[in-house]
Amino acid sequence: MRHWLAASSEELAAFAAEAGQPAFRAKQLRDWLHAKRVDGFAAMSNLPPAFRESLAEHGRLRALRELGRKDAADKLTSKWLWEAADGGLIESVLIIEKQLSRRTVCVSSMIGCPLACAFCATGAGGFERNVSAGEIIEQVYAIDAHARTRGGGAGVSHVVFMGMGEPLLNFDNVLAALNTLRDPAGMGLSGRHLTLSTAGVPDGIRALADSGVNCRLAVSLHAANQKTRERLMPCAKTWPLTALFPALELFAAGSSRDITFEYCLIDSVNASRADARELVALLRPFRCKVNLIPLNPVPGVSFSAPPAAAVRAFQEALEAAGISAPVRMEKGAEIGAACGQLRAGKK
Ligand code: SAH
Protein backbone atom coordinates (compact mmCIF):
# COMPACT_ATOMS: atom_id res chain seq x y z
CA MET A 1 0.00 0.00 0.00
CA ARG A 2 1.35 3.44 -0.85
CA HIS A 3 2.58 5.66 1.96
CA TRP A 4 1.33 9.21 1.50
CA LEU A 5 4.34 10.72 3.28
CA ALA A 6 6.51 9.35 0.46
CA ALA A 7 4.52 10.96 -2.35
CA SER A 8 6.27 13.85 -4.12
CA SER A 9 4.46 17.12 -4.88
CA GLU A 10 4.09 15.95 -8.49
CA GLU A 11 2.53 12.66 -7.38
CA LEU A 12 0.09 14.45 -5.09
CA ALA A 13 -0.84 16.82 -7.91
CA ALA A 14 -1.40 13.90 -10.28
CA PHE A 15 -3.55 12.08 -7.73
CA ALA A 16 -5.66 15.18 -7.05
CA ALA A 17 -6.15 15.75 -10.78
CA GLU A 18 -7.20 12.14 -11.32
CA ALA A 19 -9.69 12.47 -8.48
CA GLY A 20 -11.16 15.48 -10.30
CA GLN A 21 -9.91 17.95 -7.69
CA PRO A 22 -8.64 21.45 -8.45
CA ALA A 23 -4.86 21.91 -8.27
CA PHE A 24 -4.88 23.74 -4.93
CA ARG A 25 -6.09 20.57 -3.20
CA ALA A 26 -2.66 18.98 -3.70
CA LYS A 27 -1.09 21.88 -1.85
CA GLN A 28 -3.62 21.62 0.98
CA LEU A 29 -2.93 17.90 1.18
CA ARG A 30 0.81 18.47 1.30
CA ASP A 31 0.27 20.89 4.17
CA TRP A 32 -1.68 18.26 6.17
CA LEU A 33 0.97 15.64 5.45
CA HIS A 34 4.17 17.59 6.07
CA ALA A 35 3.41 20.79 7.98
CA LYS A 36 0.53 19.76 10.27
CA ARG A 37 1.47 16.05 10.05
CA VAL A 38 -1.93 14.69 10.99
CA ASP A 39 -2.14 10.93 11.41
CA GLY A 40 -5.75 10.52 10.27
CA PHE A 41 -7.65 11.54 7.12
CA ALA A 42 -10.61 12.82 9.15
CA ALA A 43 -8.44 15.63 10.49
CA MET A 44 -7.92 17.04 6.97
CA SER A 45 -10.86 19.34 7.53
CA ASN A 46 -10.58 21.53 4.43
CA LEU A 47 -10.57 18.58 2.01
CA PRO A 48 -13.91 17.31 0.64
CA PRO A 49 -15.03 14.05 2.31
CA ALA A 50 -15.02 12.14 -0.99
CA PHE A 51 -11.41 13.14 -1.64
CA ARG A 52 -10.43 12.09 1.89
CA GLU A 53 -12.09 8.73 1.33
CA SER A 54 -10.23 8.27 -1.90
CA LEU A 55 -6.95 9.08 -0.15
CA ALA A 56 -7.70 6.53 2.57
CA GLU A 57 -8.54 3.92 -0.04
CA HIS A 58 -5.30 4.43 -1.93
CA GLY A 59 -2.71 4.82 0.78
CA ARG A 60 -1.75 5.15 4.42
CA LEU A 61 -0.51 8.00 6.59
CA ARG A 62 1.43 5.94 9.11
CA ALA A 63 3.11 2.55 8.90
CA LEU A 64 5.10 2.44 12.13
CA ARG A 65 3.93 1.68 15.63
CA GLU A 66 6.12 2.62 18.58
CA LEU A 67 7.00 -0.61 20.36
CA GLY A 68 9.28 0.99 22.88
CA ARG A 69 11.74 3.73 23.77
CA LYS A 70 14.78 3.63 25.98
CA ASP A 71 16.27 6.81 27.42
CA ALA A 72 19.88 7.02 28.58
CA ALA A 73 20.29 8.09 32.21
CA ASP A 74 21.19 11.65 31.15
CA LYS A 75 18.11 11.72 28.87
CA LEU A 76 20.26 13.08 26.04
CA THR A 77 20.17 9.90 23.98
CA SER A 78 17.04 7.87 23.30
CA LYS A 79 16.48 4.81 21.17
CA TRP A 80 13.18 3.83 19.57
CA LEU A 81 11.97 0.48 18.37
CA TRP A 82 9.20 0.62 15.77
CA GLU A 83 7.09 -2.14 14.36
CA ALA A 84 6.25 -1.74 10.68
CA ALA A 85 2.93 -2.79 9.15
CA ASP A 86 4.50 -6.09 8.01
CA GLY A 87 5.94 -6.79 11.47
CA GLY A 88 9.47 -5.64 10.55
CA LEU A 89 11.44 -4.01 13.37
CA ILE A 90 13.13 -0.66 12.81
CA GLU A 91 15.34 1.30 15.20
CA SER A 92 16.16 5.00 15.38
CA VAL A 93 18.11 7.16 17.82
CA LEU A 94 17.81 10.76 19.00
CA ILE A 95 20.98 12.44 20.23
CA ILE A 96 20.67 15.81 21.95
CA GLU A 97 23.86 17.88 22.09
CA LYS A 98 23.03 20.81 24.29
CA GLN A 99 26.29 22.74 23.83
CA LEU A 100 25.94 22.57 20.06
CA SER A 101 22.21 23.08 20.26
CA ARG A 102 21.69 20.08 18.02
CA ARG A 103 19.01 17.47 18.03
CA THR A 104 20.06 14.73 15.64
CA VAL A 105 17.97 11.78 14.54
CA CYS A 106 19.82 8.72 13.35
CA VAL A 107 17.51 6.80 10.99
CA SER A 108 17.63 3.25 9.68
CA SER A 109 17.45 2.75 5.92
CA MET A 110 17.17 -1.05 6.03
CA ILE A 111 15.93 -3.76 8.34
CA GLY A 112 19.18 -5.62 8.85
CA CYS A 113 21.98 -5.15 6.34
CA PRO A 114 23.51 -7.31 3.60
CA LEU A 115 27.07 -5.98 4.04
CA ALA A 116 28.02 -7.99 7.15
CA CYS A 117 30.91 -5.83 8.36
CA ALA A 118 32.87 -7.94 10.85
CA PHE A 119 32.44 -5.56 13.81
CA CYS A 120 28.81 -4.46 13.34
CA ALA A 121 25.75 -5.86 15.11
CA THR A 122 23.41 -5.00 12.24
CA GLY A 123 25.29 -7.04 9.66
CA ALA A 124 25.50 -10.02 12.00
CA GLY A 125 21.73 -10.47 11.79
CA GLY A 126 21.54 -10.56 7.98
CA PHE A 127 19.31 -8.53 5.67
CA GLU A 128 15.51 -8.47 5.84
CA ARG A 129 14.34 -5.64 3.60
CA ASN A 130 14.70 -2.01 2.62
CA VAL A 131 12.97 0.64 4.71
CA SER A 132 10.53 2.58 2.54
CA ALA A 133 10.73 6.35 2.03
CA GLY A 134 7.55 6.78 4.07
CA GLU A 135 9.00 4.75 6.94
CA ILE A 136 12.18 6.85 6.90
CA ILE A 137 10.22 10.11 7.00
CA GLU A 138 7.98 8.73 9.73
CA GLN A 139 10.97 8.01 11.99
CA VAL A 140 11.96 11.67 11.71
CA TYR A 141 8.46 13.11 12.16
CA ALA A 142 7.68 10.99 15.22
CA ILE A 143 10.98 11.89 16.90
CA ASP A 144 10.60 15.54 15.92
CA ALA A 145 7.23 15.59 17.72
CA HIS A 146 8.86 13.96 20.75
CA ALA A 147 11.80 16.42 20.73
CA ARG A 148 9.39 19.36 20.69
CA THR A 149 7.86 18.18 23.96
CA ARG A 150 11.37 18.20 25.48
CA GLY A 151 14.15 20.79 25.33
CA GLY A 152 12.09 23.99 25.12
CA GLY A 153 9.99 23.16 22.08
CA ALA A 154 12.83 22.77 19.60
CA GLY A 155 12.46 20.00 17.04
CA VAL A 156 14.96 17.88 15.17
CA SER A 157 17.79 19.92 13.63
CA HIS A 158 19.84 17.21 11.88
CA VAL A 159 19.17 13.83 10.30
CA VAL A 160 21.91 11.27 9.78
CA PHE A 161 21.53 8.02 7.83
CA MET A 162 23.71 6.09 10.25
CA GLY A 163 21.29 3.58 11.68
CA MET A 164 20.75 0.10 10.36
CA GLY A 165 21.50 -0.55 6.70
CA GLU A 166 23.42 0.78 3.73
CA PRO A 167 21.53 3.83 2.43
CA LEU A 168 23.14 3.80 -1.02
CA LEU A 169 21.82 0.28 -1.64
CA ASN A 170 18.31 1.63 -0.99
CA PHE A 171 18.92 4.63 -3.18
CA ASP A 172 15.46 5.58 -4.46
CA ASN A 173 13.78 5.47 -1.05
CA VAL A 174 16.63 7.34 0.60
CA LEU A 175 16.69 10.01 -2.10
CA ALA A 176 12.91 10.48 -1.86
CA ALA A 177 13.20 10.81 1.93
CA LEU A 178 16.09 13.30 1.65
CA ASN A 179 14.10 15.43 -0.77
CA THR A 180 11.06 15.43 1.49
CA LEU A 181 13.14 16.32 4.54
CA ARG A 182 14.54 19.29 2.60
CA ASP A 183 11.12 20.54 1.60
CA PRO A 184 10.41 23.91 3.23
CA ALA A 185 6.76 22.86 3.59
CA GLY A 186 7.90 20.20 6.08
CA MET A 187 11.15 19.86 8.05
CA GLY A 188 12.93 22.27 5.71
CA LEU A 189 16.36 20.87 6.57
CA SER A 190 19.22 22.13 4.45
CA GLY A 191 21.73 19.75 2.89
CA ARG A 192 24.22 20.82 5.56
CA HIS A 193 21.97 19.26 8.18
CA LEU A 194 21.53 15.95 6.37
CA THR A 195 24.28 13.33 6.41
CA LEU A 196 24.36 10.09 4.52
CA SER A 197 26.84 7.51 5.77
CA THR A 198 27.99 4.81 3.37
CA ALA A 199 30.24 1.80 3.49
CA GLY A 200 31.50 3.12 0.14
CA VAL A 201 29.32 2.21 -2.84
CA PRO A 202 30.96 3.99 -5.82
CA ASP A 203 27.91 3.99 -8.15
CA GLY A 204 25.69 5.21 -5.33
CA ILE A 205 28.13 8.02 -4.50
CA ARG A 206 28.10 9.13 -8.14
CA ALA A 207 24.30 8.98 -8.25
CA LEU A 208 24.10 11.02 -5.05
CA ALA A 209 26.41 13.64 -6.56
CA ASP A 210 24.16 13.76 -9.64
CA SER A 211 20.98 14.08 -7.57
CA GLY A 212 21.76 17.63 -6.50
CA VAL A 213 20.63 16.97 -2.91
CA ASN A 214 23.87 18.47 -1.65
CA CYS A 215 23.81 16.57 1.63
CA ARG A 216 26.90 15.74 3.63
CA LEU A 217 28.66 12.50 2.89
CA ALA A 218 30.30 10.29 5.49
CA VAL A 219 32.31 7.30 4.37
CA SER A 220 33.01 4.34 6.62
CA LEU A 221 36.65 3.76 5.76
CA HIS A 222 38.01 1.84 8.78
CA ALA A 223 41.25 1.01 6.96
CA ALA A 224 43.48 2.67 4.39
CA ASN A 225 44.91 -0.69 3.49
CA GLN A 226 42.91 -2.76 1.01
CA LYS A 227 43.65 -6.11 2.73
CA THR A 228 42.72 -4.88 6.19
CA ARG A 229 39.60 -3.22 4.83
CA GLU A 230 38.49 -6.45 3.19
CA ARG A 231 38.95 -8.25 6.48
CA LEU A 232 36.68 -5.77 8.25
CA MET A 233 34.25 -5.07 5.41
CA PRO A 234 33.66 -7.89 2.93
CA CYS A 235 32.02 -5.34 0.57
CA ALA A 236 35.48 -3.83 0.04
CA LYS A 237 36.18 -6.75 -2.31
CA THR A 238 33.39 -5.57 -4.59
CA TRP A 239 34.15 -1.87 -4.06
CA PRO A 240 37.93 -1.59 -3.57
CA LEU A 241 39.63 1.65 -2.55
CA THR A 242 40.77 2.06 -6.16
CA ALA A 243 37.10 2.31 -7.22
CA LEU A 244 35.90 4.21 -4.14
CA PHE A 245 38.33 7.13 -4.31
CA PRO A 246 37.60 8.24 -7.89
CA ALA A 247 33.89 8.37 -6.95
CA LEU A 248 34.73 10.42 -3.85
CA GLU A 249 36.82 12.82 -5.92
CA LEU A 250 33.87 13.34 -8.21
CA PHE A 251 31.53 13.91 -5.25
CA ALA A 252 33.97 16.35 -3.63
CA ALA A 253 34.36 18.31 -6.87
CA GLY A 254 30.61 18.88 -7.09
CA SER A 255 30.01 19.64 -3.42
CA SER A 256 30.73 22.61 -1.25
CA ARG A 257 31.26 20.36 1.73
CA ASP A 258 34.19 18.34 3.00
CA ILE A 259 33.81 14.58 3.11
CA THR A 260 33.89 12.96 6.53
CA PHE A 261 35.58 9.61 6.96
CA GLU A 262 34.57 7.33 9.78
CA TYR A 263 37.33 5.22 11.21
CA CYS A 264 36.45 2.70 13.84
CA LEU A 265 39.58 1.98 15.87
CA ILE A 266 40.15 -1.72 16.60
CA ASP A 267 43.03 -3.00 18.66
CA SER A 268 45.68 -4.96 16.74
CA VAL A 269 43.74 -4.55 13.47
CA ASN A 270 43.79 -0.95 12.21
CA ALA A 271 45.05 1.27 15.03
CA SER A 272 48.86 1.17 14.85
CA ARG A 273 51.19 4.02 13.94
CA ALA A 274 51.81 2.34 10.59
CA ASP A 275 48.02 2.27 9.99
CA ALA A 276 47.87 5.98 10.80
CA ARG A 277 50.69 6.71 8.34
CA GLU A 278 48.90 4.79 5.60
CA LEU A 279 45.70 6.71 6.32
CA VAL A 280 47.50 10.05 6.14
CA ALA A 281 49.03 9.10 2.78
CA LEU A 282 45.63 8.10 1.39
CA LEU A 283 43.74 11.17 2.62
CA ARG A 284 46.37 13.85 2.15
CA PRO A 285 45.06 15.01 -1.25
CA PHE A 286 41.54 15.37 0.20
CA ARG A 287 39.77 18.16 2.02
CA CYS A 288 38.30 16.00 4.75
CA LYS A 289 37.82 15.21 8.38
CA VAL A 290 38.18 11.83 10.08
CA ASN A 291 35.89 10.81 12.93
CA LEU A 292 37.73 8.33 15.11
CA ILE A 293 35.38 5.93 16.86
CA PRO A 294 36.90 3.52 19.38
CA LEU A 295 35.05 0.27 18.67
CA ASN A 296 31.83 -0.15 20.61
CA PRO A 297 31.47 -3.62 22.05
CA VAL A 298 29.02 -5.86 20.21
CA PRO A 299 27.96 -9.23 21.62
CA GLY A 300 29.63 -12.11 19.80
CA VAL A 301 32.34 -9.88 18.28
CA SER A 302 35.83 -10.56 19.61
CA PHE A 303 37.40 -7.26 18.47
CA SER A 304 38.05 -4.58 21.07
CA ALA A 305 38.92 -0.90 21.20
CA PRO A 306 42.62 0.01 21.54
CA PRO A 307 43.95 1.46 24.82
CA ALA A 308 43.34 5.19 25.26
CA ALA A 309 47.03 6.00 24.66
CA ALA A 310 46.92 4.28 21.26
CA VAL A 311 43.77 6.22 20.32
CA ARG A 312 45.54 9.46 21.24
CA ALA A 313 48.66 8.53 19.28
CA PHE A 314 46.55 7.71 16.21
CA GLN A 315 44.72 11.01 16.51
CA GLU A 316 47.97 12.95 16.91
CA ALA A 317 49.47 11.35 13.82
CA LEU A 318 46.50 12.55 11.76
CA GLU A 319 46.40 16.01 13.24
CA ALA A 320 50.15 16.44 12.77
CA ALA A 321 49.45 15.94 9.05
CA GLY A 322 46.76 18.63 9.11
CA ILE A 323 43.78 16.27 9.14
CA SER A 324 41.15 17.11 11.72
CA ALA A 325 40.42 13.90 13.64
CA PRO A 326 38.08 14.24 16.61
CA VAL A 327 37.57 11.17 18.78
CA ARG A 328 33.87 10.43 18.98
CA MET A 329 33.04 9.31 22.44
CA GLU A 330 30.29 6.77 22.53
CA LYS A 331 26.85 8.07 23.27
CA GLY A 332 24.01 5.80 24.15
CA ALA A 333 26.13 2.68 24.69
CA GLU A 334 24.25 1.85 27.90
CA ILE A 335 20.97 1.61 25.95
CA GLY A 336 22.56 -0.19 22.98
CA ALA A 337 22.21 2.93 20.84
CA ALA A 338 25.87 3.52 19.99
CA CYS A 339 27.30 3.10 16.48
CA GLY A 340 27.00 -0.48 15.35
CA GLN A 341 24.95 -1.55 18.36
CA LEU A 342 21.52 -1.21 16.82
CA ARG A 343 19.71 -4.52 16.64
CA ALA A 344 21.89 -5.97 19.42
CA GLY A 345 19.53 -7.58 21.90
CA LYS A 346 16.48 -6.45 19.93
CA LYS A 347 14.82 -9.79 19.49
N1 SAH B 1 26.15 1.26 6.08
C1 SAH B 1 26.48 2.62 6.41
C2 SAH B 1 25.63 3.15 7.50
C3 SAH B 1 25.89 2.53 8.86
S1 SAH B 1 26.37 3.84 9.86
C4 SAH B 1 27.94 2.75 6.71
O1 SAH B 1 28.62 1.74 6.72
O2 SAH B 1 28.43 3.86 6.86
C5 SAH B 1 27.00 3.12 11.19
C6 SAH B 1 28.44 3.50 11.45
O3 SAH B 1 28.83 2.82 12.63
C7 SAH B 1 29.38 3.03 10.35
O4 SAH B 1 30.48 3.90 10.22
C8 SAH B 1 29.83 1.72 10.91
O5 SAH B 1 31.01 1.27 10.32
C9 SAH B 1 29.99 2.07 12.36
N2 SAH B 1 30.00 0.91 13.26
C10 SAH B 1 29.43 -0.28 13.07
N3 SAH B 1 29.67 -1.10 14.11
C11 SAH B 1 30.43 -0.39 14.99
C12 SAH B 1 30.97 -0.67 16.27
N4 SAH B 1 30.80 -1.85 16.85
N5 SAH B 1 31.67 0.32 16.88
C13 SAH B 1 31.83 1.52 16.31
N6 SAH B 1 31.32 1.86 15.11
C14 SAH B 1 30.63 0.90 14.45
PDB file of C-alpha atoms in Angstrom, residues 6-142:
ATOM      1  CA  ALA A   6       6.508   9.349   0.464  1.00  0.00           C
ATOM      2  CA  ALA A   7       4.517  10.964  -2.354  1.00  0.00           C
ATOM      3  CA  SER A   8       6.265  13.846  -4.123  1.00  0.00           C
ATOM      4  CA  SER A   9       4.457  17.116  -4.884  1.00  0.00           C
ATOM      5  CA  GLU A  10       4.095  15.946  -8.488  1.00  0.00           C
ATOM      6  CA  GLU A  11       2.526  12.657  -7.378  1.00  0.00           C
ATOM      7  CA  LEU A  12       0.092  14.449  -5.089  1.00  0.00           C
ATOM      8  CA  ALA A  13      -0.838  16.825  -7.913  1.00  0.00           C
ATOM      9  CA  ALA A  14      -1.401  13.895 -10.281  1.00  0.00           C
ATOM     10  CA  PHE A  15      -3.550  12.083  -7.726  1.00  0.00           C
ATOM     11  CA  ALA A  16      -5.664  15.176  -7.048  1.00  0.00           C
ATOM     12  CA  ALA A  17      -6.148  15.750 -10.783  1.00  0.00           C
ATOM     13  CA  GLU A  18      -7.205  12.140 -11.323  1.00  0.00           C
ATOM     14  CA  ALA A  19      -9.686  12.472  -8.481  1.00  0.00           C
ATOM     15  CA  GLY A  20     -11.157  15.478 -10.301  1.00  0.00           C
ATOM     16  CA  GLN A  21      -9.913  17.948  -7.690  1.00  0.00           C
ATOM     17  CA  PRO A  22      -8.635  21.452  -8.450  1.00  0.00           C
ATOM     18  CA  ALA A  23      -4.862  21.906  -8.274  1.00  0.00           C
ATOM     19  CA  PHE A  24      -4.881  23.740  -4.932  1.00  0.00           C
ATOM     20  CA  ARG A  25      -6.089  20.566  -3.196  1.00  0.00           C
ATOM     21  CA  ALA A  26      -2.660  18.980  -3.700  1.00  0.00           C
ATOM     22  CA  LYS A  27      -1.092  21.883  -1.848  1.00  0.00           C
ATOM     23  CA  GLN A  28      -3.619  21.619   0.977  1.00  0.00           C
ATOM     24  CA  LEU A  29      -2.935  17.901   1.183  1.00  0.00           C
ATOM     25  CA  ARG A  30       0.812  18.469   1.303  1.00  0.00           C
ATOM     26  CA  ASP A  31       0.269  20.887   4.170  1.00  0.00           C
ATOM     27  CA  TRP A  32      -1.685  18.257   6.173  1.00  0.00           C
ATOM     28  CA  LEU A  33       0.974  15.645   5.453  1.00  0.00           C
ATOM     29  CA  HIS A  34       4.170  17.589   6.075  1.00  0.00           C
ATOM     30  CA  ALA A  35       3.407  20.789   7.983  1.00  0.00           C
ATOM     31  CA  LYS A  36       0.533  19.755  10.265  1.00  0.00           C
ATOM     32  CA  ARG A  37       1.470  16.053  10.049  1.00  0.00           C
ATOM     33  CA  VAL A  38      -1.925  14.691  10.992  1.00  0.00           C
ATOM     34  CA  ASP A  39      -2.140  10.931  11.414  1.00  0.00           C
ATOM     35  CA  GLY A  40      -5.752  10.524  10.270  1.00  0.00           C
ATOM     36  CA  PHE A  41      -7.646  11.536   7.118  1.00  0.00           C
ATOM     37  CA  ALA A  42     -10.613  12.817   9.151  1.00  0.00           C
ATOM     38  CA  ALA A  43      -8.438  15.633  10.493  1.00  0.00           C
ATOM     39  CA  MET A  44      -7.923  17.041   6.966  1.00  0.00           C
ATOM     40  CA  SER A  45     -10.864  19.338   7.526  1.00  0.00           C
ATOM     41  CA  ASN A  46     -10.576  21.533   4.434  1.00  0.00           C
ATOM     42  CA  LEU A  47     -10.575  18.582   2.012  1.00  0.00           C
ATOM     43  CA  PRO A  48     -13.913  17.307   0.644  1.00  0.00           C
ATOM     44  CA  PRO A  49     -15.033  14.046   2.312  1.00  0.00           C
ATOM     45  CA  ALA A  50     -15.021  12.141  -0.990  1.00  0.00           C
ATOM     46  CA  PHE A  51     -11.407  13.140  -1.636  1.00  0.00           C
ATOM     47  CA  ARG A  52     -10.430  12.094   1.891  1.00  0.00           C
ATOM     48  CA  GLU A  53     -12.092   8.732   1.331  1.00  0.00           C
ATOM     49  CA  SER A  54     -10.228   8.268  -1.900  1.00  0.00           C
ATOM     50  CA  LEU A  55      -6.951   9.081  -0.146  1.00  0.00           C
ATOM     51  CA  ALA A  56      -7.705   6.534   2.566  1.00  0.00           C
ATOM     52  CA  GLU A  57      -8.539   3.925  -0.036  1.00  0.00           C
ATOM     53  CA  HIS A  58      -5.299   4.428  -1.933  1.00  0.00           C
ATOM     54  CA  GLY A  59      -2.713   4.816   0.783  1.00  0.00           C
ATOM     55  CA  ARG A  60      -1.747   5.148   4.418  1.00  0.00           C
ATOM     56  CA  LEU A  61      -0.515   7.997   6.593  1.00  0.00           C
ATOM     57  CA  ARG A  62       1.435   5.941   9.112  1.00  0.00           C
ATOM     58  CA  ALA A  63       3.106   2.547   8.897  1.00  0.00           C
ATOM     59  CA  LEU A  64       5.100   2.445  12.134  1.00  0.00           C
ATOM     60  CA  ARG A  65       3.930   1.681  15.625  1.00  0.00           C
ATOM     61  CA  GLU A  66       6.115   2.617  18.579  1.00  0.00           C
ATOM     62  CA  LEU A  67       7.005  -0.613  20.360  1.00  0.00           C
ATOM     63  CA  GLY A  68       9.277   0.986  22.885  1.00  0.00           C
ATOM     64  CA  ARG A  69      11.735   3.728  23.767  1.00  0.00           C
ATOM     65  CA  LYS A  70      14.778   3.630  25.977  1.00  0.00           C
ATOM     66  CA  ASP A  71      16.274   6.807  27.424  1.00  0.00           C
ATOM     67  CA  ALA A  72      19.879   7.016  28.582  1.00  0.00           C
ATOM     68  CA  ALA A  73      20.290   8.095  32.209  1.00  0.00           C
ATOM     69  CA  ASP A  74      21.193  11.651  31.146  1.00  0.00           C
ATOM     70  CA  LYS A  75      18.114  11.722  28.874  1.00  0.00           C
ATOM     71  CA  LEU A  76      20.257  13.079  26.038  1.00  0.00           C
ATOM     72  CA  THR A  77      20.171   9.897  23.982  1.00  0.00           C
ATOM     73  CA  SER A  78      17.037   7.870  23.304  1.00  0.00           C
ATOM     74  CA  LYS A  79      16.479   4.809  21.165  1.00  0.00           C
ATOM     75  CA  TRP A  80      13.177   3.833  19.570  1.00  0.00           C
ATOM     76  CA  LEU A  81      11.975   0.482  18.370  1.00  0.00           C
ATOM     77  CA  TRP A  82       9.197   0.615  15.771  1.00  0.00           C
ATOM     78  CA  GLU A  83       7.089  -2.139  14.356  1.00  0.00           C
ATOM     79  CA  ALA A  84       6.247  -1.742  10.679  1.00  0.00           C
ATOM     80  CA  ALA A  85       2.928  -2.795   9.148  1.00  0.00           C
ATOM     81  CA  ASP A  86       4.498  -6.095   8.011  1.00  0.00           C
ATOM     82  CA  GLY A  87       5.939  -6.793  11.472  1.00  0.00           C
ATOM     83  CA  GLY A  88       9.466  -5.642  10.552  1.00  0.00           C
ATOM     84  CA  LEU A  89      11.441  -4.011  13.371  1.00  0.00           C
ATOM     85  CA  ILE A  90      13.131  -0.663  12.809  1.00  0.00           C
ATOM     86  CA  GLU A  91      15.342   1.304  15.204  1.00  0.00           C
ATOM     87  CA  SER A  92      16.157   4.999  15.385  1.00  0.00           C
ATOM     88  CA  VAL A  93      18.106   7.156  17.819  1.00  0.00           C
ATOM     89  CA  LEU A  94      17.811  10.763  19.003  1.00  0.00           C
ATOM     90  CA  ILE A  95      20.979  12.443  20.226  1.00  0.00           C
ATOM     91  CA  ILE A  96      20.668  15.813  21.950  1.00  0.00           C
ATOM     92  CA  GLU A  97      23.862  17.878  22.085  1.00  0.00           C
ATOM     93  CA  LYS A  98      23.031  20.810  24.293  1.00  0.00           C
ATOM     94  CA  GLN A  99      26.286  22.735  23.826  1.00  0.00           C
ATOM     95  CA  LEU A 100      25.935  22.570  20.056  1.00  0.00           C
ATOM     96  CA  SER A 101      22.206  23.082  20.261  1.00  0.00           C
ATOM     97  CA  ARG A 102      21.691  20.082  18.018  1.00  0.00           C
ATOM     98  CA  ARG A 103      19.008  17.466  18.026  1.00  0.00           C
ATOM     99  CA  THR A 104      20.060  14.733  15.638  1.00  0.00           C
ATOM    100  CA  VAL A 105      17.966  11.781  14.536  1.00  0.00           C
ATOM    101  CA  CYS A 106      19.824   8.716  13.347  1.00  0.00           C
ATOM    102  CA  VAL A 107      17.513   6.799  10.989  1.00  0.00           C
ATOM    103  CA  SER A 108      17.626   3.249   9.682  1.00  0.00           C
ATOM    104  CA  SER A 109      17.452   2.746   5.924  1.00  0.00           C
ATOM    105  CA  MET A 110      17.171  -1.048   6.032  1.00  0.00           C
ATOM    106  CA  ILE A 111      15.930  -3.762   8.341  1.00  0.00           C
ATOM    107  CA  GLY A 112      19.184  -5.615   8.851  1.00  0.00           C
ATOM    108  CA  CYS A 113      21.980  -5.155   6.337  1.00  0.00           C
ATOM    109  CA  PRO A 114      23.513  -7.310   3.602  1.00  0.00           C
ATOM    110  CA  LEU A 115      27.066  -5.985   4.044  1.00  0.00           C
ATOM    111  CA  ALA A 116      28.023  -7.995   7.146  1.00  0.00           C
ATOM    112  CA  CYS A 117      30.914  -5.825   8.360  1.00  0.00           C
ATOM    113  CA  ALA A 118      32.872  -7.940  10.854  1.00  0.00           C
ATOM    114  CA  PHE A 119      32.438  -5.560  13.810  1.00  0.00           C
ATOM    115  CA  CYS A 120      28.807  -4.457  13.340  1.00  0.00           C
ATOM    116  CA  ALA A 121      25.747  -5.859  15.109  1.00  0.00           C
ATOM    117  CA  THR A 122      23.407  -5.001  12.245  1.00  0.00           C
ATOM    118  CA  GLY A 123      25.290  -7.045   9.664  1.00  0.00           C
ATOM    119  CA  ALA A 124      25.504 -10.019  12.005  1.00  0.00           C
ATOM    120  CA  GLY A 125      21.729 -10.467  11.786  1.00  0.00           C
ATOM    121  CA  GLY A 126      21.537 -10.559   7.981  1.00  0.00           C
ATOM    122  CA  PHE A 127      19.315  -8.526   5.667  1.00  0.00           C
ATOM    123  CA  GLU A 128      15.509  -8.473   5.839  1.00  0.00           C
ATOM    124  CA  ARG A 129      14.339  -5.643   3.605  1.00  0.00           C
ATOM    125  CA  ASN A 130      14.704  -2.015   2.624  1.00  0.00           C
ATOM    126  CA  VAL A 131      12.975   0.638   4.710  1.00  0.00           C
ATOM    127  CA  SER A 132      10.525   2.581   2.543  1.00  0.00           C
ATOM    128  CA  ALA A 133      10.732   6.350   2.035  1.00  0.00           C
ATOM    129  CA  GLY A 134       7.552   6.781   4.071  1.00  0.00           C
ATOM    130  CA  GLU A 135       8.997   4.747   6.937  1.00  0.00           C
ATOM    131  CA  ILE A 136      12.183   6.848   6.902  1.00  0.00           C
ATOM    132  CA  ILE A 137      10.224  10.110   6.995  1.00  0.00           C
ATOM    133  CA  GLU A 138       7.984   8.734   9.730  1.00  0.00           C
ATOM    134  CA  GLN A 139      10.971   8.010  11.990  1.00  0.00           C
ATOM    135  CA  VAL A 140      11.958  11.672  11.713  1.00  0.00           C
ATOM    136  CA  TYR A 141       8.456  13.112  12.158  1.00  0.00           C
ATOM    137  CA  ALA A 142       7.685  10.991  15.220  1.00  0.00           C
TER     138      ALA A 142
END
